[in-house]
Amino acid sequence: MSEIARVRASPLAALEAIAVMASSARDCQARVARFLPVRDAHPLLSGQDYAHKTASLQVGSLGVAVGLGSSFRFAVDNHELVTFLLSSGGRTRVHLGGATYGNSPERPGLFLPGEGYHCEISEANGFVVTVRPERLASAALAMAQEIGADSVDLTVLQKPLEVGQESGRSAHLLALLRNTLLLLDGLHASSALELQARALDDLICRQIAGLLIPQLLRSKRAADA
């Protein structure tokens, strides 16, 4: 089976109804460039057929994209957004600041600040959420206020972080984030997305903030103890 036939027959994790096919890494680069300053996109294996399926939309202040397809590599220049990658089967390796970070079905989440990086995606399949760091910081501060915390360490928004499922709390929150993103299907199909965009924006930002700063998930009683 050709890559184009395989990818065309494989449904996206969400938003299949608005999916767009690409038959070159450059086409895929142009679509991702709506959210991030991508450059130098190439198939991961030279001579390999290339095909990619993507869908993207704006949810309040968030950019949400979902894609699957051939393995490829690309670079991203410095930018003003932070990014959360959520694997639905794909495996990502990001080279940033002399270190390597990744995500996979076993360790699904990867948070990236606005620094430039080089990325390799094998068996591409997953979600990409982009947002301005101050919007994420605002959600974290609101959560801290709700539990009565005196302070919250926002420096985590400036560092890469892999998010796995080692703790039950992280696994639960990753599942909630995935289910929230899956809601976009029904809301888009029913034309209700615009009405719900503000609430979804806040919910997704809070879920990502909770994954990055687990202390924000404590109850007010625990914070007072």
C-alpha atoms as an extended CHARMM CRD file, in Angstrom:
* protein
*
       225  EXT
         1         1  MET       CA              0.0000000000        0.0000000000        0.0000000000  PROA      1               0.0000000000
         2         2  SER       CA              1.3360000000        3.4540000000       -0.8860000000  PROA      2               0.0000000000
         3         3  GLU       CA              1.8260000000        6.0570000000        1.8230000000  PROA      3               0.0000000000
         4         4  ILE       CA             -0.9310000000        8.2100000000        0.3250000000  PROA      4               0.0000000000
         5         5  ALA       CA             -3.3910000000        5.2940000000        0.3870000000  PROA      5               0.0000000000
         6         6  ARG       CA             -2.3790000000        4.3010000000        3.9350000000  PROA      6               0.0000000000
         7         7  VAL       CA             -2.7010000000        7.8160000000        5.3250000000  PROA      7               0.0000000000
         8         8  ARG       CA             -5.9360000000        8.5270000000        3.4720000000  PROA      8               0.0000000000
         9         9  ALA       CA             -7.4660000000        5.3690000000        4.9850000000  PROA      9               0.0000000000
        10        10  SER       CA             -6.2890000000        6.1940000000        8.5360000000  PROA      10              0.0000000000
        11        11  PRO       CA             -8.6410000000        8.4700000000       10.5120000000  PROA      11              0.0000000000
        12        12  LEU       CA             -7.2870000000       11.3940000000       12.4960000000  PROA      12              0.0000000000
        13        13  ALA       CA             -7.7180000000       11.2850000000       16.2690000000  PROA      13              0.0000000000
        14        14  ALA       CA            -10.1810000000       14.1730000000       15.7900000000  PROA      14              0.0000000000
        15        15  LEU       CA            -11.4670000000       16.6030000000       13.1490000000  PROA      15              0.0000000000
        16        16  GLU       CA            -11.3690000000       14.0590000000       10.3130000000  PROA      16              0.0000000000
        17        17  ALA       CA            -14.2260000000       15.9710000000        8.6370000000  PROA      17              0.0000000000
        18        18  ILE       CA            -11.9550000000       18.9710000000        7.9550000000  PROA      18              0.0000000000
        19        19  ALA       CA             -8.7550000000       17.0250000000        7.2550000000  PROA      19              0.0000000000
        20        20  VAL       CA             -6.4550000000       18.0930000000        4.4140000000  PROA      20              0.0000000000
        21        21  MET       CA             -4.0120000000       15.7450000000        2.6670000000  PROA      21              0.0000000000
        22        22  ALA       CA             -0.4430000000       16.7290000000        1.8320000000  PROA      22              0.0000000000
        23        23  SER       CA              1.8320000000       14.7880000000       -0.4900000000  PROA      23              0.0000000000
        24        24  SER       CA              5.0450000000       16.6570000000        0.3250000000  PROA      24              0.0000000000
        25        25  ALA       CA              6.7720000000       17.7640000000        3.5100000000  PROA      25              0.0000000000
        26        26  ARG       CA              6.7580000000       21.3280000000        2.1570000000  PROA      26              0.0000000000
        27        27  ASP       CA              2.9470000000       21.2920000000        1.9480000000  PROA      27              0.0000000000
        28        28  CYS       CA              2.7800000000       20.0550000000        5.5320000000  PROA      28              0.0000000000
        29        29  GLN       CA              5.2610000000       22.7450000000        6.5740000000  PROA      29              0.0000000000
        30        30  ALA       CA              3.0030000000       25.4290000000        5.1130000000  PROA      30              0.0000000000
        31        31  ARG       CA              0.0570000000       24.2320000000        7.2030000000  PROA      31              0.0000000000
        32        32  VAL       CA              2.0370000000       23.9710000000       10.4540000000  PROA      32              0.0000000000
        33        33  ALA       CA              3.4470000000       27.4510000000        9.7690000000  PROA      33              0.0000000000
        34        34  ARG       CA              0.0050000000       28.8440000000       10.6330000000  PROA      34              0.0000000000
        35        35  PHE       CA              0.9460000000       28.1960000000       14.2760000000  PROA      35              0.0000000000
        36        36  LEU       CA              4.7390000000       27.8690000000       14.4310000000  PROA      36              0.0000000000
        37        37  PRO       CA              7.6840000000       29.2340000000       12.3610000000  PROA      37              0.0000000000
        38        38  VAL       CA              8.6080000000       25.8850000000       10.8020000000  PROA      38              0.0000000000
        39        39  ARG       CA             11.4060000000       25.5030000000        8.2550000000  PROA      39              0.0000000000
        40        40  ASP       CA             13.4910000000       22.7910000000        6.6140000000  PROA      40              0.0000000000
        41        41  ALA       CA             10.8180000000       20.0910000000        6.6210000000  PROA      41              0.0000000000
        42        42  HSD       CA             11.9130000000       16.8250000000        4.9770000000  PROA      42              0.0000000000
        43        43  PRO       CA             10.8840000000       13.1530000000        5.0890000000  PROA      43              0.0000000000
        44        44  LEU       CA             12.8140000000       11.3520000000        7.8330000000  PROA      44              0.0000000000
        45        45  LEU       CA             13.9600000000        8.6470000000        5.3940000000  PROA      45              0.0000000000
        46        46  SER       CA             15.2940000000        9.7680000000        2.0330000000  PROA      46              0.0000000000
        47        47  GLY       CA             13.5290000000        8.2290000000       -0.9310000000  PROA      47              0.0000000000
        48        48  GLN       CA             10.4520000000        7.3660000000        1.1260000000  PROA      48              0.0000000000
        49        49  ASP       CA              6.9980000000        8.1920000000       -0.2050000000  PROA      49              0.0000000000
        50        50  TYR       CA              5.4750000000       11.0090000000        1.8080000000  PROA      50              0.0000000000
        51        51  ALA       CA              1.8960000000       11.6780000000        2.8420000000  PROA      51              0.0000000000
        52        52  HSD       CA              0.3880000000       13.5960000000        5.7300000000  PROA      52              0.0000000000
        53        53  LYS       CA             -3.1370000000       14.3880000000        6.8770000000  PROA      53              0.0000000000
        54        54  THR       CA             -3.8150000000       17.4060000000        9.0940000000  PROA      54              0.0000000000
        55        55  ALA       CA             -6.6790000000       19.4450000000       10.5100000000  PROA      55              0.0000000000
        56        56  SER       CA             -6.4210000000       22.6530000000       12.5000000000  PROA      56              0.0000000000
        57        57  LEU       CA             -8.5870000000       25.3260000000       14.0460000000  PROA      57              0.0000000000
        58        58  GLN       CA             -8.5430000000       28.1920000000       16.5130000000  PROA      58              0.0000000000
        59        59  VAL       CA            -10.1780000000       27.6700000000       19.9140000000  PROA      59              0.0000000000
        60        60  GLY       CA            -10.2130000000       31.0250000000       21.6610000000  PROA      60              0.0000000000
        61        61  SER       CA             -6.5670000000       31.9160000000       22.2290000000  PROA      61              0.0000000000
        62        62  LEU       CA             -5.4030000000       28.3820000000       21.4030000000  PROA      62              0.0000000000
        63        63  GLY       CA             -4.2110000000       26.9190000000       18.1350000000  PROA      63              0.0000000000
        64        64  VAL       CA             -5.1480000000       23.2290000000       17.9360000000  PROA      64              0.0000000000
        65        65  ALA       CA             -3.8590000000       20.9150000000       15.2230000000  PROA      65              0.0000000000
        66        66  VAL       CA             -4.0710000000       17.1610000000       14.7620000000  PROA      66              0.0000000000
        67        67  GLY       CA             -2.1260000000       15.1420000000       12.2250000000  PROA      67              0.0000000000
        68        68  LEU       CA             -0.8780000000       11.7560000000       11.1470000000  PROA      68              0.0000000000
        69        69  GLY       CA              1.3030000000       10.4690000000        8.3670000000  PROA      69              0.0000000000
        70        70  SER       CA              4.8170000000        9.7060000000        7.2380000000  PROA      70              0.0000000000
        71        71  SER       CA              7.8320000000       10.2410000000        9.4460000000  PROA      71              0.0000000000
        72        72  PHE       CA              9.5170000000       13.6160000000        8.9170000000  PROA      72              0.0000000000
        73        73  ARG       CA             11.9430000000       16.1030000000       10.4330000000  PROA      73              0.0000000000
        74        74  PHE       CA             11.8610000000       19.8830000000       10.6350000000  PROA      74              0.0000000000
        75        75  ALA       CA             13.2180000000       22.8930000000       12.4870000000  PROA      75              0.0000000000
        76        76  VAL       CA             11.3380000000       25.6060000000       14.3630000000  PROA      76              0.0000000000
        77        77  ASP       CA             12.7440000000       29.1030000000       14.8820000000  PROA      77              0.0000000000
        78        78  ASN       CA             12.3820000000       31.0690000000       18.1230000000  PROA      78              0.0000000000
        79        79  HSD       CA              8.7590000000       32.0810000000       18.6060000000  PROA      79              0.0000000000
        80        80  GLU       CA              6.3390000000       33.7340000000       21.0450000000  PROA      80              0.0000000000
        81        81  LEU       CA              4.1700000000       30.6940000000       21.8070000000  PROA      81              0.0000000000
        82        82  VAL       CA              4.4730000000       27.6490000000       24.0330000000  PROA      82              0.0000000000
        83        83  THR       CA              3.4980000000       24.2370000000       22.6800000000  PROA      83              0.0000000000
        84        84  PHE       CA              2.0460000000       21.0650000000       24.1480000000  PROA      84              0.0000000000
        85        85  LEU       CA              2.3650000000       17.8820000000       22.0740000000  PROA      85              0.0000000000
        86        86  LEU       CA              0.0630000000       14.9570000000       22.8760000000  PROA      86              0.0000000000
        87        87  SER       CA              0.8580000000       11.6360000000       21.2130000000  PROA      87              0.0000000000
        88        88  SER       CA             -1.9130000000        9.4930000000       19.7500000000  PROA      88              0.0000000000
        89        89  GLY       CA              0.5830000000        6.9010000000       18.5520000000  PROA      89              0.0000000000
        90        90  GLY       CA              3.4200000000        8.9460000000       17.1200000000  PROA      90              0.0000000000
        91        91  ARG       CA              6.9210000000        9.3240000000       18.5530000000  PROA      91              0.0000000000
        92        92  THR       CA              8.6490000000       12.6930000000       18.7200000000  PROA      92              0.0000000000
        93        93  ARG       CA             12.2890000000       13.5890000000       19.4160000000  PROA      93              0.0000000000
        94        94  VAL       CA             13.0870000000       17.2590000000       20.0020000000  PROA      94              0.0000000000
        95        95  HSD       CA             16.6590000000       18.5690000000       20.1590000000  PROA      95              0.0000000000
        96        96  LEU       CA             16.7090000000       21.8030000000       22.1610000000  PROA      96              0.0000000000
        97        97  GLY       CA             19.4860000000       23.5320000000       24.0660000000  PROA      97              0.0000000000
        98        98  GLY       CA             21.8900000000       20.5840000000       23.8850000000  PROA      98              0.0000000000
        99        99  ALA       CA             19.3460000000       18.1170000000       25.2900000000  PROA      99              0.0000000000
       100       100  THR       CA             16.8420000000       15.7120000000       23.7220000000  PROA      100             0.0000000000
       101       101  TYR       CA             13.1960000000       15.4300000000       24.7600000000  PROA      101             0.0000000000
       102       102  GLY       CA             10.4340000000       13.2360000000       23.4340000000  PROA      102             0.0000000000
       103       103  ASN       CA              6.9670000000       11.8350000000       23.6480000000  PROA      103             0.0000000000
       104       104  SER       CA              5.3770000000        8.5290000000       22.6990000000  PROA      104             0.0000000000
       105       105  PRO       CA              2.2500000000        6.5190000000       23.4830000000  PROA      105             0.0000000000
       106       106  GLU       CA              3.9680000000        5.4160000000       26.7160000000  PROA      106             0.0000000000
       107       107  ARG       CA              4.9070000000        8.9850000000       27.7120000000  PROA      107             0.0000000000
       108       108  PRO       CA              2.3550000000       11.0800000000       25.7990000000  PROA      108             0.0000000000
       109       109  GLY       CA              2.9330000000       14.7040000000       26.7760000000  PROA      109             0.0000000000
       110       110  LEU       CA              5.7180000000       17.0930000000       25.7720000000  PROA      110             0.0000000000
       111       111  PHE       CA              5.7570000000       20.7760000000       26.6760000000  PROA      111             0.0000000000
       112       112  LEU       CA              8.0390000000       23.1460000000       24.7420000000  PROA      112             0.0000000000
       113       113  PRO       CA              8.7750000000       26.8290000000       25.4380000000  PROA      113             0.0000000000
       114       114  GLY       CA              9.3020000000       29.3720000000       22.6780000000  PROA      114             0.0000000000
       115       115  GLU       CA             12.9130000000       28.4790000000       21.8980000000  PROA      115             0.0000000000
       116       116  GLY       CA             13.9320000000       27.1900000000       18.4780000000  PROA      116             0.0000000000
       117       117  TYR       CA             14.4430000000       23.4410000000       18.1410000000  PROA      117             0.0000000000
       118       118  HSD       CA             14.9590000000       20.5660000000       15.7200000000  PROA      118             0.0000000000
       119       119  CYS       CA             12.3390000000       17.8280000000       15.6900000000  PROA      119             0.0000000000
       120       120  GLU       CA             11.9570000000       14.3160000000       14.2980000000  PROA      120             0.0000000000
       121       121  ILE       CA              8.5320000000       12.6780000000       14.2760000000  PROA      121             0.0000000000
       122       122  SER       CA              8.2480000000        8.9380000000       13.6160000000  PROA      122             0.0000000000
       123       123  GLU       CA              4.8610000000        7.4610000000       12.7080000000  PROA      123             0.0000000000
       124       124  ALA       CA              3.3690000000       10.9270000000       13.0520000000  PROA      124             0.0000000000
       125       125  ASN       CA              0.0750000000       10.8260000000       14.9510000000  PROA      125             0.0000000000
       126       126  GLY       CA             -1.0200000000       13.3140000000       17.5880000000  PROA      126             0.0000000000
       127       127  PHE       CA             -2.2430000000       16.7170000000       18.7270000000  PROA      127             0.0000000000
       128       128  VAL       CA             -0.3820000000       20.0460000000       18.8780000000  PROA      128             0.0000000000
       129       129  VAL       CA             -1.7120000000       22.8410000000       21.1030000000  PROA      129             0.0000000000
       130       130  THR       CA             -0.1150000000       26.3000000000       20.9250000000  PROA      130             0.0000000000
       131       131  VAL       CA             -0.8290000000       29.2900000000       23.1640000000  PROA      131             0.0000000000
       132       132  ARG       CA              0.8920000000       32.4490000000       24.3620000000  PROA      132             0.0000000000
       133       133  PRO       CA              2.7680000000       31.8200000000       27.6500000000  PROA      133             0.0000000000
       134       134  GLU       CA              1.0160000000       34.6930000000       29.4120000000  PROA      134             0.0000000000
       135       135  ARG       CA             -2.3640000000       33.0490000000       28.7480000000  PROA      135             0.0000000000
       136       136  LEU       CA             -1.1280000000       29.8080000000       30.3130000000  PROA      136             0.0000000000
       137       137  ALA       CA              0.3650000000       31.7770000000       33.2160000000  PROA      137             0.0000000000
       138       138  SER       CA             -2.9960000000       33.4800000000       33.7540000000  PROA      138             0.0000000000
       139       139  ALA       CA             -4.7250000000       30.0980000000       34.0490000000  PROA      139             0.0000000000
       140       140  ALA       CA             -2.0770000000       28.8710000000       36.5020000000  PROA      140             0.0000000000
       141       141  LEU       CA             -2.4220000000       31.9900000000       38.6740000000  PROA      141             0.0000000000
       142       142  ALA       CA             -6.2070000000       31.6350000000       38.7320000000  PROA      142             0.0000000000
       143       143  MET       CA             -5.8610000000       28.0040000000       39.8500000000  PROA      143             0.0000000000
       144       144  ALA       CA             -3.3720000000       29.0100000000       42.5610000000  PROA      144             0.0000000000
       145       145  GLN       CA             -5.7530000000       31.6630000000       43.8500000000  PROA      145             0.0000000000
       146       146  GLU       CA             -8.6210000000       29.1540000000       43.9670000000  PROA      146             0.0000000000
       147       147  ILE       CA             -6.6770000000       26.7980000000       46.2610000000  PROA      147             0.0000000000
       148       148  GLY       CA             -5.3050000000       29.6440000000       48.3540000000  PROA      148             0.0000000000
       149       149  ALA       CA             -1.6740000000       29.0920000000       47.3820000000  PROA      149             0.0000000000
       150       150  ASP       CA              0.6620000000       31.9450000000       48.3140000000  PROA      150             0.0000000000
       151       151  SER       CA              2.7310000000       31.6020000000       45.1400000000  PROA      151             0.0000000000
       152       152  VAL       CA              3.2060000000       29.5170000000       42.0200000000  PROA      152             0.0000000000
       153       153  ASP       CA              6.4410000000       28.7940000000       40.1620000000  PROA      153             0.0000000000
       154       154  LEU       CA              5.8550000000       30.0480000000       36.6260000000  PROA      154             0.0000000000
       155       155  THR       CA              9.4560000000       29.4040000000       35.5380000000  PROA      155             0.0000000000
       156       156  VAL       CA              8.2770000000       25.9560000000       34.3920000000  PROA      156             0.0000000000
       157       157  LEU       CA              6.7090000000       27.7240000000       31.4160000000  PROA      157             0.0000000000
       158       158  GLN       CA             10.2270000000       28.5480000000       30.2340000000  PROA      158             0.0000000000
       159       159  LYS       CA             11.5350000000       24.9550000000       30.2380000000  PROA      159             0.0000000000
       160       160  PRO       CA             10.8900000000       21.8200000000       28.1800000000  PROA      160             0.0000000000
       161       161  LEU       CA              9.1130000000       19.0870000000       30.1220000000  PROA      161             0.0000000000
       162       162  GLU       CA              8.1650000000       15.4960000000       29.3170000000  PROA      162             0.0000000000
       163       163  VAL       CA              4.8390000000       14.4800000000       30.8850000000  PROA      163             0.0000000000
       164       164  GLY       CA              4.2770000000       10.7840000000       31.4640000000  PROA      164             0.0000000000
       165       165  GLN       CA              1.7350000000        8.6040000000       33.1970000000  PROA      165             0.0000000000
       166       166  GLU       CA              3.8450000000        7.5160000000       36.1660000000  PROA      166             0.0000000000
       167       167  SER       CA              1.4360000000        9.0750000000       38.6450000000  PROA      167             0.0000000000
       168       168  GLY       CA             -2.2870000000        8.3980000000       38.6510000000  PROA      168             0.0000000000
       169       169  ARG       CA             -2.9610000000       12.1200000000       38.7120000000  PROA      169             0.0000000000
       170       170  SER       CA             -0.9300000000       12.8050000000       35.5550000000  PROA      170             0.0000000000
       171       171  ALA       CA             -2.4620000000        9.8270000000       33.7570000000  PROA      171             0.0000000000
       172       172  HSD       CA             -5.9480000000       11.0420000000       34.6800000000  PROA      172             0.0000000000
       173       173  LEU       CA             -5.2370000000       14.6010000000       33.5530000000  PROA      173             0.0000000000
       174       174  LEU       CA             -3.6880000000       13.4540000000       30.2500000000  PROA      174             0.0000000000
       175       175  ALA       CA             -6.8440000000       11.4230000000       29.6050000000  PROA      175             0.0000000000
       176       176  LEU       CA             -9.0050000000       14.4400000000       30.4300000000  PROA      176             0.0000000000
       177       177  LEU       CA             -7.0000000000       16.6250000000       28.0440000000  PROA      177             0.0000000000
       178       178  ARG       CA             -7.3410000000       14.0550000000       25.2620000000  PROA      178             0.0000000000
       179       179  ASN       CA            -11.1040000000       13.7570000000       25.8700000000  PROA      179             0.0000000000
       180       180  THR       CA            -11.4660000000       17.5410000000       25.8490000000  PROA      180             0.0000000000
       181       181  LEU       CA             -9.6880000000       17.7420000000       22.4870000000  PROA      181             0.0000000000
       182       182  LEU       CA            -11.9450000000       14.9830000000       21.1610000000  PROA      182             0.0000000000
       183       183  LEU       CA            -14.9520000000       17.1830000000       22.0340000000  PROA      183             0.0000000000
       184       184  LEU       CA            -13.8880000000       19.4870000000       19.2040000000  PROA      184             0.0000000000
       185       185  ASP       CA            -15.2920000000       16.9790000000       16.7200000000  PROA      185             0.0000000000
       186       186  GLY       CA            -18.8730000000       17.1870000000       17.8840000000  PROA      186             0.0000000000
       187       187  LEU       CA            -18.7820000000       20.9000000000       18.6350000000  PROA      187             0.0000000000
       188       188  HSD       CA            -17.3790000000       21.7330000000       15.2010000000  PROA      188             0.0000000000
       189       189  ALA       CA            -19.8990000000       19.4770000000       13.4720000000  PROA      189             0.0000000000
       190       190  SER       CA            -22.8050000000       21.1010000000       15.3470000000  PROA      190             0.0000000000
       191       191  SER       CA            -21.4880000000       24.6530000000       14.8050000000  PROA      191             0.0000000000
       192       192  ALA       CA            -21.3750000000       25.0790000000       18.6010000000  PROA      192             0.0000000000
       193       193  LEU       CA            -17.5930000000       25.5200000000       18.7830000000  PROA      193             0.0000000000
       194       194  GLU       CA            -17.6810000000       29.3150000000       18.5920000000  PROA      194             0.0000000000
       195       195  LEU       CA            -20.1370000000       29.4680000000       21.5040000000  PROA      195             0.0000000000
       196       196  GLN       CA            -18.0100000000       27.1270000000       23.6200000000  PROA      196             0.0000000000
       197       197  ALA       CA            -14.5740000000       28.4080000000       22.5710000000  PROA      197             0.0000000000
       198       198  ARG       CA            -13.9640000000       30.5630000000       25.6490000000  PROA      198             0.0000000000
       199       199  ALA       CA            -14.8600000000       27.7530000000       28.0700000000  PROA      199             0.0000000000
       200       200  LEU       CA            -12.7740000000       25.2210000000       26.1350000000  PROA      200             0.0000000000
       201       201  ASP       CA             -9.8450000000       27.6340000000       25.9780000000  PROA      201             0.0000000000
       202       202  ASP       CA             -9.9060000000       27.9830000000       29.7770000000  PROA      202             0.0000000000
       203       203  LEU       CA            -10.3880000000       24.2520000000       30.3990000000  PROA      203             0.0000000000
       204       204  ILE       CA             -7.5010000000       23.2150000000       28.1270000000  PROA      204             0.0000000000
       205       205  CYS       CA             -5.1840000000       25.8640000000       29.5970000000  PROA      205             0.0000000000
       206       206  ARG       CA             -6.0250000000       24.6590000000       33.1210000000  PROA      206             0.0000000000
       207       207  GLN       CA             -5.4110000000       21.0360000000       32.1720000000  PROA      207             0.0000000000
       208       208  ILE       CA             -2.0060000000       21.8590000000       30.6790000000  PROA      208             0.0000000000
       209       209  ALA       CA             -1.1260000000       24.0640000000       33.6760000000  PROA      209             0.0000000000
       210       210  GLY       CA             -2.0520000000       21.1960000000       36.0120000000  PROA      210             0.0000000000
       211       211  LEU       CA              0.2120000000       18.8100000000       34.1120000000  PROA      211             0.0000000000
       212       212  LEU       CA              3.1280000000       21.2530000000       34.3170000000  PROA      212             0.0000000000
       213       213  ILE       CA              2.5270000000       22.3530000000       37.9330000000  PROA      213             0.0000000000
       214       214  PRO       CA              0.9370000000       19.4420000000       39.8530000000  PROA      214             0.0000000000
       215       215  GLN       CA              0.7270000000       21.5490000000       43.0340000000  PROA      215             0.0000000000
       216       216  LEU       CA             -2.1280000000       23.4540000000       41.4150000000  PROA      216             0.0000000000
       217       217  LEU       CA             -4.2820000000       20.3260000000       41.6730000000  PROA      217             0.0000000000
       218       218  ARG       CA             -4.2650000000       20.2510000000       45.4620000000  PROA      218             0.0000000000
       219       219  SER       CA             -7.5050000000       20.9930000000       47.2470000000  PROA      219             0.0000000000
       220       220  LYS       CA             -7.8200000000       24.2460000000       49.2040000000  PROA      220             0.0000000000
       221       221  ARG       CA             -7.8560000000       22.2260000000       52.4300000000  PROA      221             0.0000000000
       222       222  ALA       CA             -4.5610000000       20.5380000000       51.5280000000  PROA      222             0.0000000000
       223       223  ALA       CA             -2.9980000000       23.8700000000       50.5650000000  PROA      223             0.0000000000
       224       224  ASP       CA             -3.9810000000       25.3320000000       53.9280000000  PROA      224             0.0000000000
       225       225  ALA       CA             -2.5130000000       22.4060000000       55.8390000000  PROA      225             0.0000000000
